GROMACS .gro file of C-alpha atoms in nm:
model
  380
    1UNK     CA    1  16.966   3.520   3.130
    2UNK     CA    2  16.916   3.791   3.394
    3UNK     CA    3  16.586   3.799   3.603
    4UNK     CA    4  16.337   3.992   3.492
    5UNK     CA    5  16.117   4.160   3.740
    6UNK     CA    6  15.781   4.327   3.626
    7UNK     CA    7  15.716   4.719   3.794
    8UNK     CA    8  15.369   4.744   3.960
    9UNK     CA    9  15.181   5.043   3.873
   10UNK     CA   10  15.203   5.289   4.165
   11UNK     CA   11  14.852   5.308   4.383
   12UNK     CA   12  14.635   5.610   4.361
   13UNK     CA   13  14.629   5.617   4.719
   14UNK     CA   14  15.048   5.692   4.683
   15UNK     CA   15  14.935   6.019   4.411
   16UNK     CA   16  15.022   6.360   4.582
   17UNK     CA   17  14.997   6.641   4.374
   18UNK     CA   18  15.079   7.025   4.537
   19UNK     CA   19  14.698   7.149   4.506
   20UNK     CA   20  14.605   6.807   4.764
   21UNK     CA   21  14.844   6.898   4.979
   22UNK     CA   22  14.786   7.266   5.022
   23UNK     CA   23  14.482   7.208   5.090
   24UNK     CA   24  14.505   6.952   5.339
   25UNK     CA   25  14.748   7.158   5.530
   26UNK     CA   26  14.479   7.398   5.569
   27UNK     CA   27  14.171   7.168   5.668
   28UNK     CA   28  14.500   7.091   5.924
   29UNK     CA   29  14.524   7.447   6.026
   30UNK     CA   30  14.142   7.552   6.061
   31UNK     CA   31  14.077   7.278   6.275
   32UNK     CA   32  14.373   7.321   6.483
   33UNK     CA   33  14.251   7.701   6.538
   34UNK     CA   34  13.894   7.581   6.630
   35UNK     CA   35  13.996   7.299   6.844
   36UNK     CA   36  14.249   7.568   7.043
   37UNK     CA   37  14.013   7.906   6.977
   38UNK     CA   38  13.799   7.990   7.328
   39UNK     CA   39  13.483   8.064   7.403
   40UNK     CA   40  13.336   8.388   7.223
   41UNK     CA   41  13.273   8.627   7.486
   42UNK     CA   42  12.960   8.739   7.524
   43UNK     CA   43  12.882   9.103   7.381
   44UNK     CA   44  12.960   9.394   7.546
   45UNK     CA   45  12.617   9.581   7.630
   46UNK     CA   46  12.539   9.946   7.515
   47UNK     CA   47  12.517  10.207   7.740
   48UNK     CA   48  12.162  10.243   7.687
   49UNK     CA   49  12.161   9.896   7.831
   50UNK     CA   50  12.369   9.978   8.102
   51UNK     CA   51  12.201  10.328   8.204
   52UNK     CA   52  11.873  10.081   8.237
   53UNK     CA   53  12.028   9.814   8.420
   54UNK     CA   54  12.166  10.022   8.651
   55UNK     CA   55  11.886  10.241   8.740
   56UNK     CA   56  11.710   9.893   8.789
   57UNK     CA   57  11.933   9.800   9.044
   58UNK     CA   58  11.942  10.118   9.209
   59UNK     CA   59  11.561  10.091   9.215
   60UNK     CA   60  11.575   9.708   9.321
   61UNK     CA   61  11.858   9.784   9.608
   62UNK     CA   62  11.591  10.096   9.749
   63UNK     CA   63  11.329   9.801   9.738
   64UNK     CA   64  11.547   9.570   9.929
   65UNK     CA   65  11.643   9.849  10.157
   66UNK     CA   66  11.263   9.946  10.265
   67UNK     CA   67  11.208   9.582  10.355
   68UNK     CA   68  11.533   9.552  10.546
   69UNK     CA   69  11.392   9.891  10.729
   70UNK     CA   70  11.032   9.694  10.797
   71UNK     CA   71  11.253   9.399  10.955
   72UNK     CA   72  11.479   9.610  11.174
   73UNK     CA   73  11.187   9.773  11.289
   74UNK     CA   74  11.014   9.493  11.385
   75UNK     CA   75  11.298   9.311  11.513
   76UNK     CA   76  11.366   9.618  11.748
   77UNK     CA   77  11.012   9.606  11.873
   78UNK     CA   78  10.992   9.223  11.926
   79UNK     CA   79  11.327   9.173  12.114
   80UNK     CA   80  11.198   9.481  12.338
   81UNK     CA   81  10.896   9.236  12.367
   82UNK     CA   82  11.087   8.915  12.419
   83UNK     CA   83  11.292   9.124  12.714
   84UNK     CA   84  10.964   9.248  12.848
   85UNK     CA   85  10.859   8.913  12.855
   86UNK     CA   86  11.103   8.735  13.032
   87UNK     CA   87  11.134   9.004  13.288
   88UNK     CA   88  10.794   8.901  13.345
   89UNK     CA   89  10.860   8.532  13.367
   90UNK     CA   90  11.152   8.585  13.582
   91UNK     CA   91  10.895   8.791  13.838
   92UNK     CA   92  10.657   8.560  13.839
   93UNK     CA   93  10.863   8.249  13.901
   94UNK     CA   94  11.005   8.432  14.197
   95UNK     CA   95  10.660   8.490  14.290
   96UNK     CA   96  10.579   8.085  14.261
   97UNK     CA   97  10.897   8.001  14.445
   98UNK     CA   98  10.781   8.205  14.759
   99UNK     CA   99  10.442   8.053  14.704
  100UNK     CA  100  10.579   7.697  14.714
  101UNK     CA  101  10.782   7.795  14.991
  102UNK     CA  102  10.525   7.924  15.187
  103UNK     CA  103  10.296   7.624  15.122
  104UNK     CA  104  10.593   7.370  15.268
  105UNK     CA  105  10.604   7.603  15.567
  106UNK     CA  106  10.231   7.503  15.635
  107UNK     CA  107  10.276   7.118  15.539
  108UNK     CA  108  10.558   7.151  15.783
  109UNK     CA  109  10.324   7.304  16.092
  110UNK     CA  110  10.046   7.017  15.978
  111UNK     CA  111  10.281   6.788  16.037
  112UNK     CA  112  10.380   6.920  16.395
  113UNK     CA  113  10.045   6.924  16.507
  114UNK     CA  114   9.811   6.690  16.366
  115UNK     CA  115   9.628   6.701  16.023
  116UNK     CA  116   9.295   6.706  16.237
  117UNK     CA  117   9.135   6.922  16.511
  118UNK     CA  118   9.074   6.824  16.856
  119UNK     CA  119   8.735   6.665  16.910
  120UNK     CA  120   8.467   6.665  17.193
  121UNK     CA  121   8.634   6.459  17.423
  122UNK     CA  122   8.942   6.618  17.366
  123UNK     CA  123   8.774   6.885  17.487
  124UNK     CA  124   8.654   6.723  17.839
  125UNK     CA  125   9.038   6.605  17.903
  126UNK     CA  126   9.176   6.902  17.852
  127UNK     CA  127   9.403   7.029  18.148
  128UNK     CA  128   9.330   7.391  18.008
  129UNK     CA  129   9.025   7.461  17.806
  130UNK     CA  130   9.173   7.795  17.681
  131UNK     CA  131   9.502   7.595  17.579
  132UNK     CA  132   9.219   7.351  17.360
  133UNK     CA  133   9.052   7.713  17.235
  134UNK     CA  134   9.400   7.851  17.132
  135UNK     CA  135   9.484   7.543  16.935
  136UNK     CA  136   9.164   7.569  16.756
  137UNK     CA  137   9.212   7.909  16.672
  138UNK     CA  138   9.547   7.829  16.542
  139UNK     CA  139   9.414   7.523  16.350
  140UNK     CA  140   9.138   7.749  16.149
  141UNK     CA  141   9.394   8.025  16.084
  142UNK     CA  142   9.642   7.742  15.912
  143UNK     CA  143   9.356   7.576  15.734
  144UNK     CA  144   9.214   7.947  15.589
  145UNK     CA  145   9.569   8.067  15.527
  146UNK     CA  146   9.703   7.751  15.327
  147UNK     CA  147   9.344   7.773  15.122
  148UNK     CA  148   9.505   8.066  15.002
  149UNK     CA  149   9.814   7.973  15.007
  150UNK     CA  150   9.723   7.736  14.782
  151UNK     CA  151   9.533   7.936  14.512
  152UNK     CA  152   9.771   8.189  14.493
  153UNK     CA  153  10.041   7.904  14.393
  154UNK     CA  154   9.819   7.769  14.161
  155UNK     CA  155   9.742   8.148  13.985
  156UNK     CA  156  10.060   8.168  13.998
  157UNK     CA  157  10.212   7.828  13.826
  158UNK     CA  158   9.972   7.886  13.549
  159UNK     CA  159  10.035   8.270  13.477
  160UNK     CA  160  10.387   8.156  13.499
  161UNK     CA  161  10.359   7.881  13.223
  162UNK     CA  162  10.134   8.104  12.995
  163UNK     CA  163  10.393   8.401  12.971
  164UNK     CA  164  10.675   8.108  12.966
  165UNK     CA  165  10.509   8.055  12.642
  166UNK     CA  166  10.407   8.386  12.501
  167UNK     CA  167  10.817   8.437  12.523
  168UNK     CA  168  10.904   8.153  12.347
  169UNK     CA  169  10.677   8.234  12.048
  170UNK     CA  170  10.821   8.586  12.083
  171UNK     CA  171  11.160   8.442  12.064
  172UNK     CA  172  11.016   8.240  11.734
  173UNK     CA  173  10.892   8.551  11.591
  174UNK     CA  174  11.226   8.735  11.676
  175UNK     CA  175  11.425   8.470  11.515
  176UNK     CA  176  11.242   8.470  11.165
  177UNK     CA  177  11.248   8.843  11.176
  178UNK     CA  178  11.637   8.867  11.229
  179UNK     CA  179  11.637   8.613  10.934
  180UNK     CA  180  11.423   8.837  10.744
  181UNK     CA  181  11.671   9.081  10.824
  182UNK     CA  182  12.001   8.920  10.718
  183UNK     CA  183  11.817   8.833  10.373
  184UNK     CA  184  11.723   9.215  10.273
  185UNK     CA  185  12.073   9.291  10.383
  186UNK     CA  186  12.246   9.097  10.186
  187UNK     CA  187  11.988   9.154   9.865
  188UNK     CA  188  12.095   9.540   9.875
  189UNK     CA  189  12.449   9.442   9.926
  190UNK     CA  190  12.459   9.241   9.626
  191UNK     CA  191  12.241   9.446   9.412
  192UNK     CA  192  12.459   9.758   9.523
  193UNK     CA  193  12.776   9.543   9.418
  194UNK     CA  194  12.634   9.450   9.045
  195UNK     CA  195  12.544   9.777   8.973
  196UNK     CA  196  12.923   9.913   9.118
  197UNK     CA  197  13.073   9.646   8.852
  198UNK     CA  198  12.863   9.755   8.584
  199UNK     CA  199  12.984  10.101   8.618
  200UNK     CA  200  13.324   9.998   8.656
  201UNK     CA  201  13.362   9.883   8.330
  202UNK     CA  202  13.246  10.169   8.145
  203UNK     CA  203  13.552  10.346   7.947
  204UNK     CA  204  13.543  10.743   8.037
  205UNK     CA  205  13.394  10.840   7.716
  206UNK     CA  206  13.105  10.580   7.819
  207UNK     CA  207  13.105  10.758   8.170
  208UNK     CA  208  13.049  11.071   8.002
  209UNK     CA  209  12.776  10.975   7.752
  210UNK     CA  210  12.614  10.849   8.048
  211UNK     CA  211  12.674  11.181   8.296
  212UNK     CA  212  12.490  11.371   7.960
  213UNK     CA  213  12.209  11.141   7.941
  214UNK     CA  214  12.161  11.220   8.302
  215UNK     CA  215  12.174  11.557   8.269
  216UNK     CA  216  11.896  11.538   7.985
  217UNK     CA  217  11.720  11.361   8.235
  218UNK     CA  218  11.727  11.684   8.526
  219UNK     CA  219  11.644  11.898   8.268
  220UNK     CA  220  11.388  11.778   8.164
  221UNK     CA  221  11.263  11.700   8.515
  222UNK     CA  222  11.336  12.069   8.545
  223UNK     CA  223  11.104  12.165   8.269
  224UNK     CA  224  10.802  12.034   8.458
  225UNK     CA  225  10.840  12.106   8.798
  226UNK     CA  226  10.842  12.529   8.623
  227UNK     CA  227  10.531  12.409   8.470
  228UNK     CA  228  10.424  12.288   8.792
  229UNK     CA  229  10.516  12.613   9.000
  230UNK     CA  230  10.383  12.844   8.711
  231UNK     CA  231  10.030  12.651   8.750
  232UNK     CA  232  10.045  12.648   9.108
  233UNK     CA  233  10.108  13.029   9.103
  234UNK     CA  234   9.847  13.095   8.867
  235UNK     CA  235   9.602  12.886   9.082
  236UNK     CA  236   9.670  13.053   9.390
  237UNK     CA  237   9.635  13.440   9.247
  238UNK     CA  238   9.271  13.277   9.137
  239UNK     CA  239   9.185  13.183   9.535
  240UNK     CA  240   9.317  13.533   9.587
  241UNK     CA  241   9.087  13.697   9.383
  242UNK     CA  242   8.809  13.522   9.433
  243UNK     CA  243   8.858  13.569   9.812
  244UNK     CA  244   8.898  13.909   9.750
  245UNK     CA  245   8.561  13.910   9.579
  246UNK     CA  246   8.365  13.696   9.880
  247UNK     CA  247   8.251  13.943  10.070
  248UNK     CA  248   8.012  13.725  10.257
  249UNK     CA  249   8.271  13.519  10.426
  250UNK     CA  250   8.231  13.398  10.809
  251UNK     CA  251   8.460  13.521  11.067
  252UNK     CA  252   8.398  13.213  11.294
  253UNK     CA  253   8.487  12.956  11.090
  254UNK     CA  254   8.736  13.112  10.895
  255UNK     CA  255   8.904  13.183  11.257
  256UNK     CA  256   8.889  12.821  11.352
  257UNK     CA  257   9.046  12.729  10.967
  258UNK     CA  258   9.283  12.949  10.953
  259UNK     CA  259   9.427  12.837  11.291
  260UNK     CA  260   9.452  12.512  11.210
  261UNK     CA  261   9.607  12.582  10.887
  262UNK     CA  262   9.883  12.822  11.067
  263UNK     CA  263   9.920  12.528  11.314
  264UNK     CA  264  10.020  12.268  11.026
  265UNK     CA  265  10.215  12.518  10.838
  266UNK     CA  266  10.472  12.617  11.118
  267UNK     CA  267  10.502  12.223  11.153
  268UNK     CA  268  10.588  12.177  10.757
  269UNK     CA  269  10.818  12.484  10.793
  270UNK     CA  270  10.971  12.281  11.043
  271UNK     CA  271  11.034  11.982  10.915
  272UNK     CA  272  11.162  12.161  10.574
  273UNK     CA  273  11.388  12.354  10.783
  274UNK     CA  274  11.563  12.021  10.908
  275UNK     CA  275  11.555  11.885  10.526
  276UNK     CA  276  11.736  12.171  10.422
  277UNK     CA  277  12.023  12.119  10.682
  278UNK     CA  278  12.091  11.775  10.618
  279UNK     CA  279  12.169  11.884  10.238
  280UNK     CA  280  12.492  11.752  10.145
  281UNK     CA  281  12.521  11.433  10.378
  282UNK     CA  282  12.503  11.123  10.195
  283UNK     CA  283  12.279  10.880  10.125
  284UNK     CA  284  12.360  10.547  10.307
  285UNK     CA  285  12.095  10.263  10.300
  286UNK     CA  286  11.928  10.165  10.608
  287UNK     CA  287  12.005  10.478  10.785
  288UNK     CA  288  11.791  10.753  10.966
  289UNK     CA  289  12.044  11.000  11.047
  290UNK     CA  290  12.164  11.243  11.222
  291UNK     CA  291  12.513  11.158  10.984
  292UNK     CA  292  12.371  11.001  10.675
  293UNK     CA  293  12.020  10.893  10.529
  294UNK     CA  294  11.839  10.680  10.293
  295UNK     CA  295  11.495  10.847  10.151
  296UNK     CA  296  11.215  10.760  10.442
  297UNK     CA  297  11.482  10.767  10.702
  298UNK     CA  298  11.537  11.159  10.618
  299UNK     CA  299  11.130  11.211  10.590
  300UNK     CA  300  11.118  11.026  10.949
  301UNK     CA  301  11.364  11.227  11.088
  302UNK     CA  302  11.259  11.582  10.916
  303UNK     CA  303  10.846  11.536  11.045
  304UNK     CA  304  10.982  11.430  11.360
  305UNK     CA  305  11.158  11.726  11.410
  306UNK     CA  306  10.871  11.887  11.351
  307UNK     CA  307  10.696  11.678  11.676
  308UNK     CA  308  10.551  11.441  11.393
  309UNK     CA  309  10.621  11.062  11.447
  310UNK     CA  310  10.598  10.899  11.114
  311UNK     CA  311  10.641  10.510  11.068
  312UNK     CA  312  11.014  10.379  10.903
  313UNK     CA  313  10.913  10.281  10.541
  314UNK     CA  314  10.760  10.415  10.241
  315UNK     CA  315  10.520  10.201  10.272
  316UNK     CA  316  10.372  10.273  10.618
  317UNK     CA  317  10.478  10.643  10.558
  318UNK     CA  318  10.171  10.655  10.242
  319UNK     CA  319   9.951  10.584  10.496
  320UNK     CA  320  10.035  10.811  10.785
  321UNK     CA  321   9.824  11.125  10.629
  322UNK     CA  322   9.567  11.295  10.368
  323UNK     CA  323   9.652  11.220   9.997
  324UNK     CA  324   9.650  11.550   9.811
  325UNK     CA  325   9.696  11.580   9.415
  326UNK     CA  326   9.990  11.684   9.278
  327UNK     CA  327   9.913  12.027   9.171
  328UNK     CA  328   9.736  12.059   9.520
  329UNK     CA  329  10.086  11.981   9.680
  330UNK     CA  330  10.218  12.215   9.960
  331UNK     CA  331  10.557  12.232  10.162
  332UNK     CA  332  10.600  11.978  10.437
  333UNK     CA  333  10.386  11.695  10.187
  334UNK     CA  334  10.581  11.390  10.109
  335UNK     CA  335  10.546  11.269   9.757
  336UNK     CA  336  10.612  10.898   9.679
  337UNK     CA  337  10.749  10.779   9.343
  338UNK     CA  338  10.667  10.419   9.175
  339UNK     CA  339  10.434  10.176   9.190
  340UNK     CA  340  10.593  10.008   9.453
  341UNK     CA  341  10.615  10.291   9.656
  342UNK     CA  342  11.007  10.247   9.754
  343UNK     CA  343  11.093  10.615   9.756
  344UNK     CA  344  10.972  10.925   9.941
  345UNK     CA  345  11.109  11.331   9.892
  346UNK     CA  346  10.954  11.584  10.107
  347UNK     CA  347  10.802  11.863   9.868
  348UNK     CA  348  10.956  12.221   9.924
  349UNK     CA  349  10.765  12.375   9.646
  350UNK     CA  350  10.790  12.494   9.269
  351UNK     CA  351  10.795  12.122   9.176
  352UNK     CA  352  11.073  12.054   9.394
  353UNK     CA  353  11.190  11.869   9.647
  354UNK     CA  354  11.506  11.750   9.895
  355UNK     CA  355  11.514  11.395   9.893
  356UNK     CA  356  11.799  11.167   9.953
  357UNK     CA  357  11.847  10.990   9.643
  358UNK     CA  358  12.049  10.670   9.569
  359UNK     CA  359  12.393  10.537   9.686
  360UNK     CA  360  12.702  10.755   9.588
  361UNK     CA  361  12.459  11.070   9.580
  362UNK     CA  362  12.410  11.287   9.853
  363UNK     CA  363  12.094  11.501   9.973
  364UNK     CA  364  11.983  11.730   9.773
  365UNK     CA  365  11.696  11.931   9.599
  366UNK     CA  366  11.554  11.822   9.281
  367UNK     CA  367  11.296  11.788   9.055
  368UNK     CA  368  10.966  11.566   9.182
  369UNK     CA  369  10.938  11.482   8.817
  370UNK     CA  370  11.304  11.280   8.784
  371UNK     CA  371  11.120  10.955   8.900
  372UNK     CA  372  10.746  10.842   8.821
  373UNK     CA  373  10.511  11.003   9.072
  374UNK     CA  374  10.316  10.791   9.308
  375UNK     CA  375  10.163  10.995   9.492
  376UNK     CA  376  10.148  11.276   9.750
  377UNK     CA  377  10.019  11.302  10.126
  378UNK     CA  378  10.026  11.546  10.349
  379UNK     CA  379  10.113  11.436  10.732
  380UNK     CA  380   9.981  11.705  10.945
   0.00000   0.00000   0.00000
């Protein structure tokens, strides 16, 4: 009788069917893509968002610049300090050198002839009374002259160690400053650089958008500096006429008002008349000129042409004059835009202005109303 072997029903765990499979192949797939897939990227901003960004960092970098200005400044007029300083020290130890000098010359003669004077009976064995006399003499001249000797070394030492360390603070000061220095340098720098990278990326139809939404901009800065000049126009031919009317007006004073005024008008026709030459150079942060500018190194360099010494930054530059309103504003004033006070155009009139604006641009005249207005002051 042949063997007989019994067939085990097949597992359930050993059932494939086509509909399993398939979609086990793709749970295989989708994973696979997620495991290999990389990181999303993050999403591209608008140009709205970039046009902001951008004038932010513009605005930032002019920030940075104006305190790198304050700390060049500052450094320039504490090394001349520090140098000043140790020229002094340098005197002055000469001076205590000679003193000491001349104070071992006198120990020396002590030494050679006693640290006493002769006494009475000295006197009576003298072979020569006027040889005794002489001695004497000599004696109180020594003694008087190393007194003084001695005070003068002592002035001396101590004016010596005081301005030793009046230069060493100076050189403390000088350090932190250059530090100071080196950090608002390399805040514009990097500022300057995100902004570049932002603009880089733009494709040209982006670049174009954005050259029309700055043109909207002008315009419409445009729009209100006419305003401006039409108001202005309208409020001088009012003084006119009611000048014209006043016929009770004083010769003396007027005399002494009117000369004053001529005097600070031929300075702000001055100082316009250098703005208006340096049109066209560009703007380069940190400089005053004569080749390039940033905004309160051409306003420095314009009033001083003019025989006006203004301070370096917009900040010190507010407060170097009379602040006028804006529809008071004459030729020659400087008007300052945002609250922080980090840029400065000299007004030319009609709502306008030559300014040096931001980096890539170059000097030129525009509108006072493209940026937020500060304020406005008039320097002489």
């Amino acid at each position: 009788m042949a063997p007989h072997r019994k067939s085990r029903p097949p597992s359930p765990m050993g059932i494939r069917t086509p509909a399993i499979a398939t979609a086990a192949l793709t749970s295989v797939a989708l994973l696979s893509q997620t495991a290999n897939a990389s990181p999303s990227e993050e999403p591209r901003p608008s140009l709205e968002e970039v046009e902001k960004k951008v004038g932010d960092l513009y605005r930032q970098a002019e920030t940075a610049s104006e305190k790198y200005n304050a700390a060049k400044e500052k450094t320039t007029k504490q090394k001349k300090r520090v140098d000043t300083l140790l020229d002094d020290v340098a005197r002055r130890t000469e001076k205590l050198n000679d003193a000491r000098e001349e104070l071992g010359t006198f120990a020396a003669a002590q030494y050679r002839t006693g640290a006493a004077a002769p006494d009475t009976a000295s006197l009576l064995l003298a072979d020569n009374p006027q040889d005794y006399f002489d001695q004497t003499q000599l004696m109180d001249r020594l003694t008087s002259r190393q007194k003084q000797s001695v005070d003068d070394y002592v002035t001396q030492q101590t004016a010596t160690t005081e301005k030793r360390q009046e230069a060493s603070e100076s050189l403390e000061t000088l350090t932190r400053t250059q530090s100071s220095l080196k950090t608002s340098k390399a805040d514009v720098q990097r500022k300057l650089a995100t902004a570049r990278d932002l603009l880089s990326k733009l494709t040209t139809e982006e670049k174009a958008r954005l050259a029309a939404i700055e043109r909207q901009k002008q315009e419409e800065a445009q729009r209100k500096a006419d305003e401006l000049a039409r108001q202005q126009a309208a409020d001088a031919e009012r003084r006119r006429q009611e000048a014209a009317q006043d016929t009770g007006t004083s010769t003396g004073t007027g005399s002494a008002t009117g000369t004053s005024g001529s005097a600070s008008t031929v300075k702000a026709d001055k100082a316009l008349a250098f703005a208006r030459a340096q049109i066209g150079k560009p703007y380069v942060w940190g400089a005053s000129g004569p080749g390039s500018y940033d905004c309160s190194g051409l306003t420095q360099a314009a009033w001083k042409a003019a025989g006006v010494t203004l301070p370096r930054t917009t900040w010190d530059q507010v407060k170097a004059g009379t602040t006028v309103s804006v529809n008071s504003a004459q030729p020659g004033d400087l008007v300052f835009f945002y609250d922080d006070i980090s840029h400065v155009g000299i007004y030319i009139g009609d709502g306008m202005m030559i300014h040096a604006p931001k980096p890539g641009a170059y000097v030129r005249e525009e509108s006072i109303y493209y940026m937020p207005i500060h304020s406005v002051v008039r320097p002489a």
